[in-house]
Amino acid sequence: MNRYIKAMEIGLANEKKGITYFDLLEKLQLELDYSFNSSAEVTFMSWFNENFESHNNVNLNNSDYNEGMNLYLDNKYGVIGEITDPGLKKYYEFFRSFRSKNYFLKGNAAKQYLDYQELQQSVKSSNSARSWAIISIIVALLAIGISAYSVYSSPNPPYDVKIIEDNTRMDELQKENKQLKEELFKAEMIVKVLEEKSN
């Protein structure tokens, strides 16, 4: 998380009582393990001026404010030592007191942070959906592979079976039947001839 997003998160968390510029810097450095240098703080201060407001706003183009800011940065980052000159100390103290007031995150910045949170949630949901889609595709490919393998490795369908009837026994039975009929016919003829003779 970058320092601007984190600053908006801290500002939103302190929306009721506000937070001083110096407390915000300290929290950022602790929570992000980040060390500001002079250039980074100037950039951050410019962003802070656009996204936070105090009930006691001052004209940021005021020469007293700008002189105090330069003295603060030079002192903090070792360009100059302790400020003892009463004329310069007045600007330095003015800047320090101005930045020690409680500031509140502006509505537009709060909305940007909430939009960022929604975007992060959407990205998380999208990544989760993509992971499930990949898993589904892998499962489908495995199912197709298993069914293709089972078709390939299954035995071939049985060959056509031709039934050959053995009519030999049937022919023998028909022959025997024919012989019996002939003998029966002969016996009937003999019986008729004998009856005629006996009459």
Short mmCIF file of C-alpha atoms in Angstrom, two decimals:
data_model
loop_
_atom_site.label_atom_id
_atom_site.label_comp_id
_atom_site.label_asym_id
_atom_site.label_seq_id
_atom_site.Cartn_x
_atom_site.Cartn_y
_atom_site.Cartn_z
CA MET A 1 0.00 0.00 0.00
CA ASN A 2 1.43 3.40 -0.91
CA ARG A 3 1.58 6.34 1.50
CA TYR A 4 -1.29 8.26 -0.11
CA ILE A 5 -3.77 5.37 0.21
CA LYS A 6 -2.60 4.73 3.77
CA ALA A 7 -2.95 8.45 4.60
CA MET A 8 -6.56 8.40 3.34
CA GLU A 9 -7.23 5.27 5.43
CA ILE A 10 -5.82 6.95 8.55
CA GLY A 11 -7.69 10.17 7.78
CA LEU A 12 -10.98 8.28 7.41
CA ALA A 13 -10.31 6.40 10.66
CA ASN A 14 -9.85 9.77 12.40
CA GLU A 15 -12.78 11.55 10.76
CA LYS A 16 -14.41 12.52 14.09
CA LYS A 17 -11.51 14.12 15.95
CA GLY A 18 -9.08 14.72 13.08
CA ILE A 19 -5.34 14.19 13.02
CA THR A 20 -2.35 16.53 12.94
CA TYR A 21 0.02 16.57 9.99
CA PHE A 22 2.89 15.45 12.21
CA ASP A 23 0.89 12.57 13.75
CA LEU A 24 -0.10 11.44 10.26
CA LEU A 25 3.54 11.42 9.14
CA GLU A 26 4.56 9.43 12.20
CA LYS A 27 1.80 6.85 11.66
CA LEU A 28 2.73 6.47 7.98
CA GLN A 29 6.39 5.92 8.81
CA LEU A 30 5.54 3.34 11.49
CA GLU A 31 2.81 1.41 9.65
CA LEU A 32 4.50 1.36 6.24
CA ASP A 33 8.08 1.22 7.53
CA TYR A 34 8.75 4.18 5.28
CA SER A 35 11.21 7.04 5.74
CA PHE A 36 10.46 10.39 4.15
CA ASN A 37 13.22 12.51 2.68
CA SER A 38 12.91 16.22 1.96
CA SER A 39 11.58 15.80 -1.61
CA ALA A 40 9.11 13.07 -0.62
CA GLU A 41 7.77 15.20 2.23
CA VAL A 42 7.34 18.27 0.00
CA THR A 43 5.35 16.12 -2.46
CA PHE A 44 3.32 14.56 0.34
CA MET A 45 2.67 17.96 1.95
CA SER A 46 1.32 19.28 -1.36
CA TRP A 47 -1.03 16.26 -1.61
CA PHE A 48 -2.00 16.69 2.05
CA ASN A 49 -2.96 20.34 1.40
CA GLU A 50 -5.33 19.25 -1.38
CA ASN A 51 -6.97 16.36 0.49
CA PHE A 52 -7.13 17.45 4.15
CA GLU A 53 -8.58 20.57 5.67
CA SER A 54 -8.61 22.26 9.03
CA HIS A 55 -11.16 24.64 10.52
CA ASN A 56 -8.37 27.22 10.73
CA ASN A 57 -7.18 27.26 7.14
CA VAL A 58 -4.43 29.64 6.17
CA ASN A 59 -3.48 30.96 2.78
CA LEU A 60 -0.86 28.43 1.68
CA ASN A 61 0.67 31.02 -0.64
CA ASN A 62 1.32 33.20 2.40
CA SER A 63 5.03 34.09 2.57
CA ASP A 64 5.06 33.43 6.34
CA TYR A 65 3.82 29.86 5.70
CA ASN A 66 6.30 29.23 2.85
CA GLU A 67 9.23 30.61 4.83
CA GLY A 68 8.24 28.49 7.83
CA MET A 69 7.87 25.37 5.65
CA ASN A 70 11.34 25.82 4.15
CA LEU A 71 12.86 26.34 7.61
CA TYR A 72 11.03 23.25 8.93
CA LEU A 73 12.29 21.05 6.06
CA ASP A 74 15.85 22.39 6.23
CA ASN A 75 15.93 21.85 9.99
CA LYS A 76 14.34 18.40 9.86
CA TYR A 77 16.57 17.04 7.12
CA GLY A 78 19.82 18.50 8.46
CA VAL A 79 20.42 21.34 6.03
CA ILE A 80 20.50 23.77 8.93
CA GLY A 81 20.83 23.25 12.64
CA GLU A 82 18.68 24.67 15.41
CA ILE A 83 16.93 27.92 14.51
CA THR A 84 17.95 30.61 16.97
CA ASP A 85 17.38 33.80 14.99
CA PRO A 86 14.16 35.35 16.43
CA GLY A 87 13.03 36.60 13.02
CA LEU A 88 13.38 33.14 11.42
CA LYS A 89 12.10 31.34 14.51
CA LYS A 90 8.83 33.29 14.19
CA TYR A 91 8.20 31.71 10.71
CA TYR A 92 9.26 28.28 11.89
CA GLU A 93 6.94 28.41 14.92
CA PHE A 94 4.08 29.71 12.75
CA PHE A 95 4.45 26.73 10.41
CA ARG A 96 4.74 24.23 13.29
CA SER A 97 1.62 25.59 15.04
CA PHE A 98 -0.30 25.58 11.76
CA ARG A 99 0.59 21.93 11.06
CA SER A 100 -0.14 20.94 14.70
CA LYS A 101 -3.86 21.62 14.29
CA ASN A 102 -6.27 18.75 13.66
CA TYR A 103 -7.03 18.09 9.99
CA PHE A 104 -9.90 16.15 8.47
CA LEU A 105 -10.00 14.13 5.27
CA LYS A 106 -12.06 15.97 2.64
CA GLY A 107 -15.18 14.33 1.24
CA ASN A 108 -13.73 13.89 -2.25
CA ALA A 109 -10.63 12.15 -0.86
CA ALA A 110 -12.82 9.91 1.35
CA LYS A 111 -14.84 8.92 -1.73
CA GLN A 112 -11.63 8.17 -3.63
CA TYR A 113 -10.51 5.90 -0.80
CA LEU A 114 -13.87 4.08 -0.72
CA ASP A 115 -13.69 3.68 -4.52
CA TYR A 116 -10.21 2.22 -4.08
CA GLN A 117 -11.56 -0.24 -1.49
CA GLU A 118 -14.35 -1.31 -3.88
CA LEU A 119 -11.82 -1.74 -6.67
CA GLN A 120 -9.63 -3.89 -4.42
CA GLN A 121 -12.66 -6.04 -3.53
CA SER A 122 -13.57 -6.37 -7.22
CA VAL A 123 -10.02 -7.42 -8.07
CA LYS A 124 -10.10 -9.98 -5.26
CA SER A 125 -13.47 -11.34 -6.46
CA SER A 126 -12.22 -11.39 -10.05
CA ASN A 127 -9.10 -13.31 -9.06
CA SER A 128 -11.20 -15.77 -7.08
CA ALA A 129 -13.59 -16.25 -10.02
CA ARG A 130 -10.66 -16.73 -12.39
CA SER A 131 -9.15 -19.36 -10.07
CA TRP A 132 -12.45 -21.25 -9.92
CA ALA A 133 -12.79 -21.02 -13.71
CA ILE A 134 -9.30 -22.47 -14.16
CA ILE A 135 -10.12 -25.28 -11.73
CA SER A 136 -13.38 -25.98 -13.61
CA ILE A 137 -11.54 -26.09 -16.94
CA ILE A 138 -8.94 -28.49 -15.51
CA VAL A 139 -11.69 -30.75 -14.11
CA ALA A 140 -13.51 -30.68 -17.48
CA LEU A 141 -10.29 -31.53 -19.33
CA LEU A 142 -9.63 -34.41 -16.93
CA ALA A 143 -13.17 -35.71 -17.45
CA ILE A 144 -12.73 -35.52 -21.24
CA GLY A 145 -9.34 -37.25 -20.98
CA ILE A 146 -10.71 -40.03 -18.78
CA SER A 147 -13.69 -40.67 -21.07
CA ALA A 148 -11.42 -40.64 -24.17
CA TYR A 149 -9.07 -43.10 -22.47
CA SER A 150 -11.94 -45.40 -21.48
CA VAL A 151 -13.26 -45.40 -25.07
CA TYR A 152 -9.77 -46.09 -26.43
CA SER A 153 -8.99 -48.87 -23.95
CA SER A 154 -12.39 -50.62 -24.00
CA PRO A 155 -12.59 -53.97 -25.88
CA ASN A 156 -13.82 -54.01 -29.45
CA PRO A 157 -17.50 -54.85 -29.95
CA PRO A 158 -18.22 -58.59 -30.33
CA TYR A 159 -18.00 -60.15 -33.76
CA ASP A 160 -21.13 -61.13 -35.66
CA VAL A 161 -22.20 -64.58 -34.59
CA LYS A 162 -23.60 -66.81 -37.30
CA ILE A 163 -25.75 -69.65 -36.07
CA ILE A 164 -25.36 -72.74 -38.19
CA GLU A 165 -28.22 -75.11 -37.71
CA ASP A 166 -27.42 -78.80 -37.61
CA ASN A 167 -30.26 -80.41 -39.55
CA THR A 168 -28.72 -83.91 -39.54
CA ARG A 169 -30.83 -85.17 -36.62
CA MET A 170 -33.93 -83.56 -38.08
CA ASP A 171 -33.37 -85.32 -41.41
CA GLU A 172 -32.95 -88.67 -39.62
CA LEU A 173 -36.19 -88.13 -37.69
CA GLN A 174 -38.08 -87.24 -40.86
CA LYS A 175 -36.70 -90.34 -42.60
CA GLU A 176 -37.75 -92.55 -39.71
CA ASN A 177 -41.17 -90.92 -39.69
CA LYS A 178 -41.58 -91.58 -43.43
CA GLN A 179 -40.61 -95.23 -42.99
CA LEU A 180 -43.09 -95.63 -40.14
CA LYS A 181 -45.85 -94.11 -42.28
CA GLU A 182 -45.07 -96.49 -45.12
CA GLU A 183 -45.10 -99.50 -42.82
CA LEU A 184 -48.33 -98.31 -41.23
CA PHE A 185 -49.88 -97.91 -44.67
CA LYS A 186 -48.82 -101.45 -45.60
CA ALA A 187 -50.26 -102.80 -42.38
CA GLU A 188 -53.58 -101.06 -43.07
CA MET A 189 -53.67 -102.56 -46.54
CA ILE A 190 -53.03 -106.01 -45.18
CA VAL A 191 -55.80 -105.55 -42.62
CA LYS A 192 -58.24 -104.46 -45.37
CA VAL A 193 -57.33 -107.40 -47.58
CA LEU A 194 -57.84 -109.80 -44.67
CA GLU A 195 -61.18 -108.28 -43.84
CA GLU A 196 -62.36 -108.65 -47.39
CA LYS A 197 -61.33 -112.23 -47.44
CA SER A 198 -63.03 -112.98 -44.21
CA ASN A 199 -66.28 -111.46 -45.51
#
